[in-house]
Short mmCIF file of C-alpha atoms in Angstrom, two decimals:
data_model
loop_
_atom_site.label_atom_id
_atom_site.label_comp_id
_atom_site.label_asym_id
_atom_site.label_seq_id
_atom_site.Cartn_x
_atom_site.Cartn_y
_atom_site.Cartn_z
CA MET A 1 0.00 0.00 0.00
CA VAL A 2 1.24 3.46 -0.91
CA ARG A 3 0.40 6.30 1.49
CA LEU A 4 -0.78 9.56 -0.04
CA LYS A 5 -0.70 12.77 2.02
CA PHE A 6 -2.89 15.40 0.41
CA LYS A 7 -2.23 19.09 0.88
CA LYS A 8 -3.84 22.25 -0.44
CA GLU A 9 -1.19 24.95 -0.63
CA SER A 10 0.59 24.52 2.75
CA GLU A 11 -2.45 23.13 4.58
CA GLY A 12 -2.51 19.41 5.32
CA LEU A 13 -5.91 17.88 4.48
CA PHE A 14 -5.93 14.14 5.08
CA ILE A 15 -4.06 10.89 4.43
CA MET A 16 -5.20 7.83 2.48
CA ASP A 17 -3.76 4.41 1.72
CA THR A 18 -4.18 2.93 -1.75
CA THR A 19 -2.43 0.86 -4.40
CA LEU A 20 -0.41 2.07 -7.36
CA ASP A 21 -2.67 0.37 -9.88
CA LYS A 22 -5.53 2.78 -9.10
CA GLU A 23 -6.28 5.34 -11.80
CA VAL A 24 -5.77 9.05 -11.12
CA ASN A 25 -9.46 9.72 -11.89
CA VAL A 26 -10.54 7.24 -9.21
CA ILE A 27 -8.25 8.84 -6.62
CA LEU A 28 -9.44 12.33 -7.56
CA ASP A 29 -13.12 11.40 -7.13
CA TYR A 30 -12.35 9.80 -3.78
CA VAL A 31 -10.41 12.86 -2.58
CA VAL A 32 -13.27 15.19 -3.57
CA GLN A 33 -15.81 13.06 -1.66
CA VAL A 34 -13.68 12.82 1.48
CA GLN A 35 -12.59 16.46 1.62
CA ASN A 36 -16.02 17.91 0.81
CA GLY A 37 -17.50 15.48 3.34
CA ARG A 38 -15.08 16.75 5.97
CA LEU A 39 -16.11 20.33 5.20
CA LYS A 40 -19.79 19.37 5.47
CA ILE A 41 -19.14 17.81 8.89
CA GLU A 42 -17.35 20.97 9.97
CA ARG A 43 -20.35 23.11 8.97
CA LEU A 44 -22.80 20.69 10.59
CA CYS A 45 -20.85 20.62 13.84
CA TYR A 46 -21.01 24.40 14.05
CA GLU A 47 -24.75 24.55 13.31
CA ILE A 48 -25.59 21.69 15.70
CA GLY A 49 -23.60 23.49 18.40
CA GLU A 50 -25.77 26.55 17.77
CA LEU A 51 -28.86 24.33 17.79
CA ALA A 52 -27.91 23.07 21.24
CA LYS A 53 -27.43 26.63 22.50
CA HIS A 54 -30.34 28.49 20.92
CA GLY A 55 -32.78 26.00 19.37
CA ILE A 56 -34.13 25.83 15.84
CA SER A 57 -33.50 28.40 13.11
CA LEU A 58 -35.95 31.24 12.62
CA PRO A 59 -37.68 31.67 9.25
CA PRO A 60 -35.63 33.84 6.85
CA ASN A 61 -38.11 36.75 7.13
CA MET A 62 -37.65 36.89 10.94
CA GLN A 63 -33.88 36.56 11.17
CA GLY A 64 -32.01 39.60 12.46
CA LEU A 65 -35.18 41.38 13.66
CA THR A 66 -35.71 42.63 17.21
CA ASP A 67 -38.69 41.48 19.28
CA GLU A 68 -40.33 44.86 18.72
CA GLN A 69 -39.96 44.60 14.95
CA VAL A 70 -41.38 41.06 14.94
CA GLU A 71 -44.36 42.23 16.98
CA GLU A 72 -44.86 45.29 14.79
CA LEU A 73 -44.80 43.24 11.60
CA LYS A 74 -47.02 40.58 13.23
CA LEU A 75 -44.69 37.76 12.25
CA VAL A 76 -45.17 34.31 13.79
CA ASP A 77 -42.83 31.32 13.72
CA GLU A 78 -45.21 28.40 13.31
CA TRP A 79 -42.35 25.87 13.50
CA GLN A 80 -41.65 26.53 17.20
CA GLU A 81 -44.73 24.56 18.20
CA LYS A 82 -44.01 21.75 15.75
CA CYS A 83 -40.27 21.27 16.44
CA ILE A 84 -40.06 20.84 20.20
CA PRO A 85 -36.97 19.07 21.60
CA SER A 86 -37.34 15.94 23.73
CA GLY A 87 -37.91 16.75 27.40
CA GLY A 88 -38.90 20.36 26.86
CA VAL A 89 -37.16 23.69 26.29
CA LYS A 90 -35.35 26.44 28.12
CA PHE A 91 -34.96 29.97 26.83
CA CYS A 92 -31.51 31.15 25.70
CA LYS A 93 -31.67 34.18 23.44
CA ASP A 94 -29.59 34.24 20.28
CA ASP A 95 -27.92 37.65 20.16
CA ILE A 96 -27.38 37.33 16.40
CA GLY A 97 -31.09 36.72 15.83
CA ARG A 98 -30.71 33.59 13.69
CA ARG A 99 -32.32 31.10 16.06
CA SER A 100 -35.47 31.03 18.17
CA GLY A 101 -33.88 30.86 21.62
CA GLN A 102 -35.98 27.77 22.53
CA ALA A 103 -32.99 25.59 23.43
CA PRO A 104 -33.10 21.92 24.51
CA LEU A 105 -32.61 21.00 28.17
CA GLU A 106 -29.10 20.34 29.46
CA ASN A 107 -29.24 16.54 29.08
CA MET A 108 -30.27 16.89 25.45
CA GLN A 109 -27.63 19.57 24.90
CA LYS A 110 -25.06 17.08 26.15
CA VAL A 111 -26.22 14.50 23.60
CA LEU A 112 -25.69 17.01 20.77
CA ASN A 113 -22.39 18.40 22.03
CA ASP A 114 -20.86 14.98 22.76
CA THR A 115 -21.82 13.77 19.29
CA VAL A 116 -20.32 16.89 17.71
CA GLU A 117 -17.01 16.20 19.46
CA GLU A 118 -17.06 12.56 18.39
CA ALA A 119 -17.73 13.50 14.77
CA LYS A 120 -14.94 16.09 14.81
CA GLN A 121 -12.46 13.57 16.15
CA LYS A 122 -13.20 11.06 13.39
CA VAL A 123 -12.15 13.45 10.61
CA SER A 124 -9.88 15.84 12.51
CA LYS A 125 -6.96 17.58 10.80
CA LYS A 126 -4.79 16.33 13.64
CA HIS A 127 -4.84 12.92 11.96
CA PHE A 128 -2.66 14.43 9.23
CA GLU A 129 -0.06 15.52 11.78
CA ASN A 130 -0.24 12.12 13.52
CA ASN A 131 0.07 10.24 10.22
CA LYS A 132 -3.35 8.59 10.56
CA VAL A 133 -5.62 7.71 7.67
CA VAL A 134 -9.08 9.24 7.16
CA THR A 135 -11.43 7.21 4.97
CA LEU A 136 -14.74 7.84 3.26
CA GLU A 137 -16.30 5.45 5.79
CA ASP A 138 -15.15 7.76 8.60
CA VAL A 139 -16.93 10.64 6.87
CA LYS A 140 -20.13 8.62 6.41
CA ASP A 141 -20.03 7.42 10.04
CA SER A 142 -19.65 11.01 11.28
CA LEU A 143 -22.61 12.19 9.21
CA ALA A 144 -24.69 9.25 10.44
CA ILE A 145 -24.05 9.88 14.15
CA LEU A 146 -24.76 13.61 13.74
CA LYS A 147 -28.07 12.88 12.03
CA GLY A 148 -28.91 10.32 14.70
CA ALA A 149 -28.23 12.78 17.53
CA VAL A 150 -30.43 15.46 15.94
CA THR A 151 -33.22 12.89 15.50
CA ILE A 152 -32.97 11.85 19.17
CA VAL A 153 -33.23 15.44 20.40
CA TYR A 154 -35.75 16.57 17.77
CA PRO A 155 -37.87 13.49 16.95
CA MET A 156 -40.37 15.67 15.05
CA GLY A 157 -37.56 16.94 12.82
CA LEU A 158 -36.24 20.43 12.10
CA PRO A 159 -37.79 23.20 9.96
CA PRO A 160 -37.05 22.97 6.23
CA HIS A 161 -35.31 26.36 6.36
CA ASP A 162 -32.86 25.25 9.06
CA PRO A 163 -29.27 25.01 7.69
CA ILE A 164 -28.93 21.57 9.32
CA THR A 165 -31.85 20.22 7.29
CA ALA A 166 -30.33 21.60 4.09
CA GLU A 167 -26.95 20.04 4.89
CA PHE A 168 -28.41 16.59 5.56
CA GLU A 169 -30.46 16.74 2.35
CA GLY A 170 -27.55 18.04 0.27
CA GLU A 171 -29.34 21.28 -0.57
CA GLU A 172 -27.07 23.73 1.26
CA ASP A 173 -26.58 27.12 -0.43
CA LEU A 174 -23.03 28.35 0.11
CA SER A 175 -22.96 30.93 -2.67
CA GLY A 176 -21.22 34.14 -1.72
CA THR A 177 -19.56 32.65 1.39
CA GLN A 178 -15.96 31.88 2.25
CA MET A 179 -16.93 28.23 2.72
CA ALA A 180 -17.85 27.98 -0.96
CA LYS A 181 -14.22 28.71 -1.89
CA GLU A 182 -13.04 25.71 0.16
CA ILE A 183 -15.21 23.21 -1.74
CA LEU A 184 -13.26 21.02 -4.18
CA ASP A 185 -14.61 20.90 -7.73
CA GLY A 186 -13.46 17.65 -9.34
CA LYS A 187 -13.64 19.20 -12.81
CA ASN A 188 -11.38 22.11 -11.90
CA ILE A 189 -8.56 20.59 -9.85
CA THR A 190 -5.40 18.63 -10.56
CA PHE A 191 -2.67 16.85 -8.59
CA TRP A 192 1.02 17.73 -8.36
CA CYS A 193 3.78 15.51 -7.00
CA CYS A 194 7.56 16.12 -6.96
CA GLY A 195 7.14 19.11 -9.27
CA LYS A 196 5.23 17.09 -11.88
CA GLU A 197 1.54 17.35 -12.70
CA MET A 198 -0.72 14.29 -12.43
CA PRO A 199 -3.62 15.37 -14.67
CA PRO A 200 -6.98 13.60 -14.28
CA GLY A 201 -7.22 10.58 -16.54
CA ASP A 202 -7.17 6.81 -16.71
CA LYS A 203 -3.42 6.47 -16.15
CA PRO A 204 -2.48 4.53 -12.99
CA LEU A 205 -0.57 6.12 -10.13
CA SER A 206 2.44 3.95 -10.94
CA GLN A 207 2.88 6.03 -14.12
CA TYR A 208 3.89 8.97 -11.91
CA LEU A 209 5.00 7.45 -8.60
CA GLY A 210 6.92 4.36 -9.70
CA LYS A 211 6.24 0.79 -8.62
CA ASN A 212 7.34 0.82 -4.97
CA GLU A 213 4.19 0.28 -2.90
CA LYS A 214 5.95 0.86 0.43
CA THR A 215 6.35 4.60 0.11
CA THR A 216 4.79 7.84 1.32
CA VAL A 217 4.09 10.67 -1.12
CA ILE A 218 2.91 14.26 -0.62
CA ILE A 219 0.40 15.32 -3.28
CA LYS A 220 -0.57 18.96 -3.72
CA ILE A 221 -4.09 19.86 -4.91
CA THR A 222 -4.34 22.96 -7.09
CA LYS A 223 -6.71 24.48 -9.60
CA LYS A 224 -6.10 23.67 -13.24
CA GLY A 225 -3.90 26.17 -15.02
CA HIS A 226 -2.37 27.60 -11.83
CA GLY A 227 1.02 26.00 -12.45
CA CYS A 228 3.31 24.09 -10.13
CA PRO A 229 2.75 24.78 -6.42
CA ALA A 230 5.58 25.70 -4.07
CA ARG A 231 7.86 22.83 -3.13
CA GLU A 232 7.90 21.39 0.37
CA PRO A 233 10.53 22.91 2.72
CA VAL A 234 13.71 20.90 3.32
CA VAL A 235 12.97 20.68 7.04
CA SER A 236 9.57 20.41 8.66
CA GLU A 237 8.12 23.09 10.92
CA GLN A 238 8.78 20.93 13.99
CA GLU A 239 12.40 20.30 12.97
CA GLN A 240 12.86 24.03 12.36
CA LYS A 241 11.62 24.79 15.89
CA LEU A 242 14.04 22.26 17.39
CA MET A 243 16.95 23.70 15.40
CA MET A 244 16.09 27.24 16.51
CA ALA A 245 15.83 26.13 20.15
CA HIS A 246 19.22 24.41 19.92
CA ALA A 247 20.82 27.50 18.34
CA TYR A 248 19.36 29.71 21.07
CA ARG A 249 20.69 27.47 23.86
CA ARG A 250 24.12 27.42 22.23
CA GLN A 251 24.10 31.21 21.90
CA GLU A 252 23.26 31.57 25.61
CA GLU A 253 26.09 29.22 26.59
CA ILE A 254 28.60 31.22 24.53
CA LYS A 255 27.33 34.45 26.08
CA LYS A 256 27.81 33.08 29.61
CA LEU A 257 31.36 31.91 28.80
CA ALA A 258 32.21 35.35 27.41
CA GLU A 259 30.92 37.08 30.56
CA ASN A 260 32.74 34.74 32.94
CA GLU A 261 36.22 36.31 33.43
CA ASP A 262 36.93 34.66 36.81
CA ALA A 263 39.84 32.24 37.20
CA ASP A 264 37.54 29.46 38.43
CA TYR A 265 39.51 26.90 36.51
CA LEU A 266 42.57 27.42 38.80
CA ALA A 267 40.74 25.49 41.51
CA SER A 268 40.46 22.44 39.25
CA PRO A 269 42.82 19.46 39.95
CA TRP A 270 44.24 19.54 36.44
CA ALA A 271 45.41 23.15 36.96
CA ASP A 272 47.45 22.37 40.11
CA PRO A 273 51.21 22.74 39.23
CA GLY A 274 52.17 20.33 42.00
CA SER A 275 49.79 17.56 41.08
CA LEU A 276 52.39 15.54 39.12
CA LYS A 277 54.91 15.69 42.01
CA GLN A 278 52.21 14.57 44.48
CA GLN A 279 51.28 11.63 42.29
CA LEU A 280 54.94 10.53 41.93
CA HIS A 281 55.40 10.65 45.72
CA GLY A 282 52.06 8.92 46.29
CA VAL A 283 50.68 11.70 48.42
CA SER A 284 47.75 12.75 46.27
CA ASN A 285 44.17 12.42 47.47
CA ILE A 286 45.21 12.32 51.12
CA LYS A 287 42.29 12.60 53.52
CA TRP A 288 42.61 13.61 57.17
CA ARG A 289 40.32 12.07 59.75
#
């Protein structure tokens, strides 16, 4: 199995294990599914955290309005009575005005928050640093447990306008947001390895990476037509920190030696002019009781 470490610019994304007979197109499709799935989980985890704090999302025509404006316009959120969390609600106002403020009780909040943490851990970026693989099954498992937790807390479901509902149904609208720029478009990306492009196609990985399965390769993901990305640094960030720490300690030692002008060394045994004579006469290291 060859290990592929995918990066976008200098950011580590995830690691996968595969074989060199796989086609580049197959790998590209897999990468798009995993990375976009990880981004979806990230968005869901944020929204479910907000759901636990402030309850369901308000209708679009009520978001951002003050209580006085809602009353003046005679707007009513009919979904508050339909989407009640298990066990009841407690009020926690959303200062942004996106959610109703009808939050679940603490035990149900714990269910949501614990599941969010579990889902994050499954596809965390820390796995890249720890050289651990993230698979498409991990992504699917994370989505499944998040959906299950929301169903437990809200058995009647969430409003159709809630971002969580849109994410689960694959109908999220990210246009005009920063998150939209992070989504990978399989038709507009290409791979680079060792300064050479691996364009999408039916050629196997061995065409570009050789035939040694027991190897680890860093693959950069870029947009088509953007040219070769920057090469990896000779030393890693961690190694650079260790080298800088060593150089600093050495500099401090030299500084202390330069400041020390005392003749401390004269008290050392090797600096005693009579030490040889004492050794010849056998009177060195004499101790008095």
